[in-house]
């Protein structure tokens, strides 16, 4: 797209947001948040670190996927990315300037164990990088929240047994890797996340093929069963690591552990039709209940999934179910990644044999032609704060677990231009509206929300979309690697200063 065209769109989007009736109906009001509410920024290793072969790091499936020809990542890779590997101290100083309480980041498994497996060598140099990061955060009074797995599986584990497709092997290697992380970092880390977004790992990486390792029908993989096997592996590996953390580390380290689930809120395509009302609810059960019911409720897959998927869905043994039942209560918080809302419409024609939705079509426009909200720079991400509030209620009612928003944010159009980025009013309003939704969920609906981590600290490698969409509250010039805080960075700093109050 030409610079002129993208400028036009940027203005257009801001105008659209200003003129949107929804926007006026729920204008940013800067509603209060609890005094102990924490705010932070989030990133993931592959998206920011670079240093792809530094310090003895082994390859991950993303190092491979981002270099295949023809490219499936917009011709771009993250060998250097934001060069956080070399600029970590500067990035922590920047967060300190923004007065964040928390930094959520992920560990690159293949930086710590280059080949990934339980018999493979450990890289002390890789461990030292994260030691320095954690120490530097603590010096600045910033709490590290650490994700063990944010999509960058060691290539060695994919090559030897297909990664997530081999439940027993993966689980044993993940437990070993997690134990190493707890023993090396755990005395300084109070919040652990095992997996980031199991839904995306299962569906996007093993059915749609947009993310590494890129399995999809066209590649000849079995899309009818693979995603469900991957989900099964994640659930059991998560539960085993929770059990191990609780029995071996928690009493001395006093930290907590859980998982991060993403999910849209779904509204019925036609709110007058019962089948669409049911479809919206069932879409969330298939998206979130898949992992939430097993992990937070400690029970089998939702009945609707068992019925619809039949033999495509793996079965838990009685031992598995006992493990789920025993570990459920130890998931101390519900990590929620949330960006947008969609409409769900029940289809009636026969679905494809690898359908994963229970034959539901999703989109941004309802039967009356009403759009769910103004567009961001990514088609699927619309501004819809009411849906966010409803999702917070849905999750709270179902799981009764304190919620942490572990990711929320949006990309704006035209932000490669520093002036547009600095003046990111679209994002500031998005944040303002979504924070108001949290306030309402807390004070009007009684939902327990503990914190909010903006995605992302800085512009970074957006997976299959490469360096196109920019989610940062800090602009990164990919030529010079200069960081410049956007307006939204100062907005968040100031809004948390103003909004956090003691209410009786
Ligand atoms: C999350 N969706 O991914 C990831 O955790 C981040 O690494 C990523 O950069 C961020 O959101 C922005 O995309 C998602 O289609 C990717 O619903 C896609 C979806 C949701 C989350």
PDB file of N, CA, C and O in Angstrom, residues 439-481:
ATOM      1  N   UNK A 439     -13.450  -1.712  34.516  1.00  0.00           N
ATOM      2  CA  UNK A 439     -13.986  -1.036  35.705  1.00  0.00           C
ATOM      3  C   UNK A 439     -15.443  -1.430  35.948  1.00  0.00           C
ATOM      4  O   UNK A 439     -15.844  -1.745  37.073  1.00  0.00           O
ATOM      5  N   UNK A 440     -16.229  -1.429  34.871  1.00  0.00           N
ATOM      6  CA  UNK A 440     -17.639  -1.797  35.013  1.00  0.00           C
ATOM      7  C   UNK A 440     -17.780  -3.255  35.449  1.00  0.00           C
ATOM      8  O   UNK A 440     -18.628  -3.585  36.282  1.00  0.00           O
ATOM      9  N   UNK A 441     -16.947  -4.119  34.875  1.00  0.00           N
ATOM     10  CA  UNK A 441     -17.010  -5.535  35.255  1.00  0.00           C
ATOM     11  C   UNK A 441     -16.705  -5.689  36.749  1.00  0.00           C
ATOM     12  O   UNK A 441     -17.331  -6.484  37.449  1.00  0.00           O
ATOM     13  N   UNK A 442     -15.743  -4.910  37.230  1.00  0.00           N
ATOM     14  CA  UNK A 442     -15.369  -5.021  38.648  1.00  0.00           C
ATOM     15  C   UNK A 442     -16.468  -4.430  39.543  1.00  0.00           C
ATOM     16  O   UNK A 442     -16.989  -5.104  40.432  1.00  0.00           O
ATOM     17  N   UNK A 443     -16.814  -3.163  39.303  1.00  0.00           N
ATOM     18  CA  UNK A 443     -17.670  -2.460  40.260  1.00  0.00           C
ATOM     19  C   UNK A 443     -19.159  -2.687  40.048  1.00  0.00           C
ATOM     20  O   UNK A 443     -19.924  -2.630  40.992  1.00  0.00           O
ATOM     21  N   UNK A 444     -19.565  -2.919  38.795  1.00  0.00           N
ATOM     22  CA  UNK A 444     -21.007  -3.113  38.570  1.00  0.00           C
ATOM     23  C   UNK A 444     -21.383  -4.581  38.521  1.00  0.00           C
ATOM     24  O   UNK A 444     -22.499  -4.955  38.851  1.00  0.00           O
ATOM     25  N   UNK A 445     -20.449  -5.438  38.060  1.00  0.00           N
ATOM     26  CA  UNK A 445     -20.800  -6.848  37.885  1.00  0.00           C
ATOM     27  C   UNK A 445     -20.169  -7.769  38.931  1.00  0.00           C
ATOM     28  O   UNK A 445     -20.514  -8.944  39.000  1.00  0.00           O
ATOM     29  N   UNK A 446     -19.208  -7.269  39.683  1.00  0.00           N
ATOM     30  CA  UNK A 446     -18.593  -8.091  40.727  1.00  0.00           C
ATOM     31  C   UNK A 446     -17.548  -9.094  40.243  1.00  0.00           C
ATOM     32  O   UNK A 446     -17.255 -10.078  40.923  1.00  0.00           O
ATOM     33  N   UNK A 447     -16.964  -8.854  39.065  1.00  0.00           N
ATOM     34  CA  UNK A 447     -15.924  -9.750  38.562  1.00  0.00           C
ATOM     35  C   UNK A 447     -14.590  -9.375  39.212  1.00  0.00           C
ATOM     36  O   UNK A 447     -14.277  -8.193  39.360  1.00  0.00           O
ATOM     37  N   UNK A 448     -13.805 -10.383  39.597  1.00  0.00           N
ATOM     38  CA  UNK A 448     -12.504 -10.119  40.197  1.00  0.00           C
ATOM     39  C   UNK A 448     -11.444 -10.024  39.092  1.00  0.00           C
ATOM     40  O   UNK A 448     -11.052 -11.033  38.523  1.00  0.00           O
ATOM     41  N   UNK A 449     -11.012  -8.807  38.785  1.00  0.00           N
ATOM     42  CA  UNK A 449      -9.948  -8.614  37.786  1.00  0.00           C
ATOM     43  C   UNK A 449      -8.747  -8.000  38.504  1.00  0.00           C
ATOM     44  O   UNK A 449      -8.871  -6.963  39.145  1.00  0.00           O
ATOM     45  N   UNK A 450      -7.593  -8.671  38.389  1.00  0.00           N
ATOM     46  CA  UNK A 450      -6.425  -8.268  39.190  1.00  0.00           C
ATOM     47  C   UNK A 450      -5.442  -7.367  38.460  1.00  0.00           C
ATOM     48  O   UNK A 450      -4.658  -6.658  39.095  1.00  0.00           O
ATOM     49  N   UNK A 451      -5.416  -7.462  37.135  1.00  0.00           N
ATOM     50  CA  UNK A 451      -4.383  -6.683  36.451  1.00  0.00           C
ATOM     51  C   UNK A 451      -4.585  -6.653  34.958  1.00  0.00           C
ATOM     52  O   UNK A 451      -5.457  -7.342  34.408  1.00  0.00           O
ATOM     53  N   UNK A 452      -3.773  -5.836  34.304  1.00  0.00           N
ATOM     54  CA  UNK A 452      -3.924  -5.563  32.875  1.00  0.00           C
ATOM     55  C   UNK A 452      -2.546  -5.389  32.254  1.00  0.00           C
ATOM     56  O   UNK A 452      -1.796  -4.499  32.655  1.00  0.00           O
ATOM     57  N   UNK A 453      -2.219  -6.251  31.277  1.00  0.00           N
ATOM     58  CA  UNK A 453      -0.926  -6.147  30.605  1.00  0.00           C
ATOM     59  C   UNK A 453      -1.171  -5.790  29.144  1.00  0.00           C
ATOM     60  O   UNK A 453      -1.800  -6.546  28.410  1.00  0.00           O
ATOM     61  N   UNK A 454      -0.681  -4.640  28.746  1.00  0.00           N
ATOM     62  CA  UNK A 454      -0.897  -4.188  27.367  1.00  0.00           C
ATOM     63  C   UNK A 454      -0.036  -4.999  26.400  1.00  0.00           C
ATOM     64  O   UNK A 454       1.152  -5.238  26.651  1.00  0.00           O
ATOM     65  N   UNK A 455      -0.636  -5.431  25.302  1.00  0.00           N
ATOM     66  CA  UNK A 455       0.124  -6.016  24.192  1.00  0.00           C
ATOM     67  C   UNK A 455       0.314  -4.925  23.162  1.00  0.00           C
ATOM     68  O   UNK A 455      -0.685  -4.471  22.614  1.00  0.00           O
ATOM     69  N   UNK A 456       1.509  -4.440  22.959  1.00  0.00           N
ATOM     70  CA  UNK A 456       2.730  -5.011  23.473  1.00  0.00           C
ATOM     71  C   UNK A 456       3.636  -3.875  23.932  1.00  0.00           C
ATOM     72  O   UNK A 456       3.399  -2.720  23.605  1.00  0.00           O
ATOM     73  N   UNK A 457       4.692  -4.224  24.687  1.00  0.00           N
ATOM     74  CA  UNK A 457       5.651  -3.199  25.081  1.00  0.00           C
ATOM     75  C   UNK A 457       6.113  -2.406  23.860  1.00  0.00           C
ATOM     76  O   UNK A 457       6.157  -1.183  23.877  1.00  0.00           O
ATOM     77  N   UNK A 458       6.465  -3.115  22.794  1.00  0.00           N
ATOM     78  CA  UNK A 458       6.968  -2.408  21.598  1.00  0.00           C
ATOM     79  C   UNK A 458       6.545  -3.118  20.325  1.00  0.00           C
ATOM     80  O   UNK A 458       6.199  -4.295  20.355  1.00  0.00           O
ATOM     81  N   UNK A 459       6.564  -2.392  19.216  1.00  0.00           N
ATOM     82  CA  UNK A 459       6.275  -2.994  17.910  1.00  0.00           C
ATOM     83  C   UNK A 459       7.189  -4.200  17.746  1.00  0.00           C
ATOM     84  O   UNK A 459       8.359  -4.155  18.143  1.00  0.00           O
ATOM     85  N   UNK A 460       6.675  -5.265  17.140  1.00  0.00           N
ATOM     86  CA  UNK A 460       7.514  -6.456  17.003  1.00  0.00           C
ATOM     87  C   UNK A 460       7.035  -7.340  15.857  1.00  0.00           C
ATOM     88  O   UNK A 460       6.137  -6.955  15.099  1.00  0.00           O
ATOM     89  N   UNK A 461       7.634  -8.506  15.766  1.00  0.00           N
ATOM     90  CA  UNK A 461       7.375  -9.442  14.659  1.00  0.00           C
ATOM     91  C   UNK A 461       6.021 -10.111  14.874  1.00  0.00           C
ATOM     92  O   UNK A 461       5.870 -10.924  15.792  1.00  0.00           O
ATOM     93  N   UNK A 462       5.042  -9.749  14.054  1.00  0.00           N
ATOM     94  CA  UNK A 462       3.677 -10.240  14.258  1.00  0.00           C
ATOM     95  C   UNK A 462       3.453 -11.546  13.466  1.00  0.00           C
ATOM     96  O   UNK A 462       2.595 -11.632  12.595  1.00  0.00           O
ATOM     97  N   UNK A 463       4.289 -12.547  13.757  1.00  0.00           N
ATOM     98  CA  UNK A 463       4.120 -13.902  13.220  1.00  0.00           C
ATOM     99  C   UNK A 463       3.920 -13.903  11.692  1.00  0.00           C
ATOM    100  O   UNK A 463       4.707 -13.278  10.992  1.00  0.00           O
ATOM    101  N   UNK A 464       2.851 -14.524  11.221  1.00  0.00           N
ATOM    102  CA  UNK A 464       2.653 -14.652   9.765  1.00  0.00           C
ATOM    103  C   UNK A 464       2.550 -13.292   9.076  1.00  0.00           C
ATOM    104  O   UNK A 464       2.811 -13.162   7.877  1.00  0.00           O
ATOM    105  N   UNK A 465       2.177 -12.255   9.819  1.00  0.00           N
ATOM    106  CA  UNK A 465       2.020 -10.917   9.222  1.00  0.00           C
ATOM    107  C   UNK A 465       3.335 -10.131   9.225  1.00  0.00           C
ATOM    108  O   UNK A 465       3.369  -8.969   8.795  1.00  0.00           O
ATOM    109  N   UNK A 466       4.414 -10.739   9.713  1.00  0.00           N
ATOM    110  CA  UNK A 466       5.722 -10.080   9.697  1.00  0.00           C
ATOM    111  C   UNK A 466       5.718  -8.765  10.469  1.00  0.00           C
ATOM    112  O   UNK A 466       5.105  -8.660  11.538  1.00  0.00           O
ATOM    113  N   UNK A 467       6.399  -7.766   9.902  1.00  0.00           N
ATOM    114  CA  UNK A 467       6.514  -6.482  10.620  1.00  0.00           C
ATOM    115  C   UNK A 467       5.428  -5.485  10.230  1.00  0.00           C
ATOM    116  O   UNK A 467       5.522  -4.303  10.543  1.00  0.00           O
ATOM    117  N   UNK A 468       4.366  -5.955   9.564  1.00  0.00           N
ATOM    118  CA  UNK A 468       3.284  -5.068   9.143  1.00  0.00           C
ATOM    119  C   UNK A 468       2.523  -4.452  10.317  1.00  0.00           C
ATOM    120  O   UNK A 468       2.693  -3.268  10.639  1.00  0.00           O
ATOM    121  N   UNK A 469       1.677  -5.232  10.991  1.00  0.00           N
ATOM    122  CA  UNK A 469       0.875  -4.661  12.082  1.00  0.00           C
ATOM    123  C   UNK A 469       1.753  -4.295  13.274  1.00  0.00           C
ATOM    124  O   UNK A 469       2.631  -5.060  13.666  1.00  0.00           O
ATOM    125  N   UNK A 470       1.519  -3.125  13.834  1.00  0.00           N
ATOM    126  CA  UNK A 470       2.326  -2.647  14.959  1.00  0.00           C
ATOM    127  C   UNK A 470       1.454  -2.529  16.199  1.00  0.00           C
ATOM    128  O   UNK A 470       0.584  -1.673  16.266  1.00  0.00           O
ATOM    129  N   UNK A 471       1.708  -3.396  17.171  1.00  0.00           N
ATOM    130  CA  UNK A 471       0.903  -3.420  18.398  1.00  0.00           C
ATOM    131  C   UNK A 471       1.571  -2.663  19.554  1.00  0.00           C
ATOM    132  O   UNK A 471       1.010  -2.583  20.645  1.00  0.00           O
ATOM    133  N   UNK A 472       2.782  -2.147  19.343  1.00  0.00           N
ATOM    134  CA  UNK A 472       3.522  -1.577  20.463  1.00  0.00           C
ATOM    135  C   UNK A 472       2.926  -0.310  21.038  1.00  0.00           C
ATOM    136  O   UNK A 472       2.256   0.445  20.331  1.00  0.00           O
ATOM    137  N   UNK A 473       3.226  -0.075  22.329  1.00  0.00           N
ATOM    138  CA  UNK A 473       2.971   1.256  22.883  1.00  0.00           C
ATOM    139  C   UNK A 473       4.266   2.066  22.728  1.00  0.00           C
ATOM    140  O   UNK A 473       4.315   3.243  23.046  1.00  0.00           O
ATOM    141  N   UNK A 474       5.306   1.372  22.230  1.00  0.00           N
ATOM    142  CA  UNK A 474       6.558   2.025  21.888  1.00  0.00           C
ATOM    143  C   UNK A 474       6.827   1.715  20.417  1.00  0.00           C
ATOM    144  O   UNK A 474       6.710   0.570  19.995  1.00  0.00           O
ATOM    145  N   UNK A 475       7.149   2.729  19.641  1.00  0.00           N
ATOM    146  CA  UNK A 475       7.452   2.549  18.224  1.00  0.00           C
ATOM    147  C   UNK A 475       8.883   2.031  18.076  1.00  0.00           C
ATOM    148  O   UNK A 475       9.777   2.463  18.792  1.00  0.00           O
ATOM    149  N   UNK A 476       9.062   1.077  17.152  1.00  0.00           N
ATOM    150  CA  UNK A 476      10.411   0.610  16.845  1.00  0.00           C
ATOM    151  C   UNK A 476      10.695   0.906  15.381  1.00  0.00           C
ATOM    152  O   UNK A 476       9.923   0.522  14.499  1.00  0.00           O
ATOM    153  N   UNK A 477      11.787   1.610  15.138  1.00  0.00           N
ATOM    154  CA  UNK A 477      12.256   1.836  13.771  1.00  0.00           C
ATOM    155  C   UNK A 477      13.129   0.627  13.427  1.00  0.00           C
ATOM    156  O   UNK A 477      14.195   0.440  14.027  1.00  0.00           O
ATOM    157  N   UNK A 478      12.655  -0.206  12.494  1.00  0.00           N
ATOM    158  CA  UNK A 478      13.357  -1.469  12.244  1.00  0.00           C
ATOM    159  C   UNK A 478      14.690  -1.291  11.520  1.00  0.00           C
ATOM    160  O   UNK A 478      15.462  -2.222  11.423  1.00  0.00           O
ATOM    161  N   UNK A 479      14.974  -0.089  11.008  1.00  0.00           N
ATOM    162  CA  UNK A 479      16.285   0.164  10.393  1.00  0.00           C
ATOM    163  C   UNK A 479      17.314   0.496  11.469  1.00  0.00           C
ATOM    164  O   UNK A 479      18.376  -0.082  11.525  1.00  0.00           O
ATOM    165  N   UNK A 480      16.938   1.429  12.340  1.00  0.00           N
ATOM    166  CA  UNK A 480      17.894   1.910  13.346  1.00  0.00           C
ATOM    167  C   UNK A 480      17.683   1.238  14.705  1.00  0.00           C
ATOM    168  O   UNK A 480      18.517   1.377  15.593  1.00  0.00           O
ATOM    169  N   UNK A 481      16.557   0.546  14.856  1.00  0.00           N
ATOM    170  CA  UNK A 481      16.149  -0.093  16.113  1.00  0.00           C
ATOM    171  C   UNK A 481      15.919   0.915  17.242  1.00  0.00           C
ATOM    172  O   UNK A 481      15.911   0.563  18.423  1.00  0.00           O
TER     173      UNK A 481
END
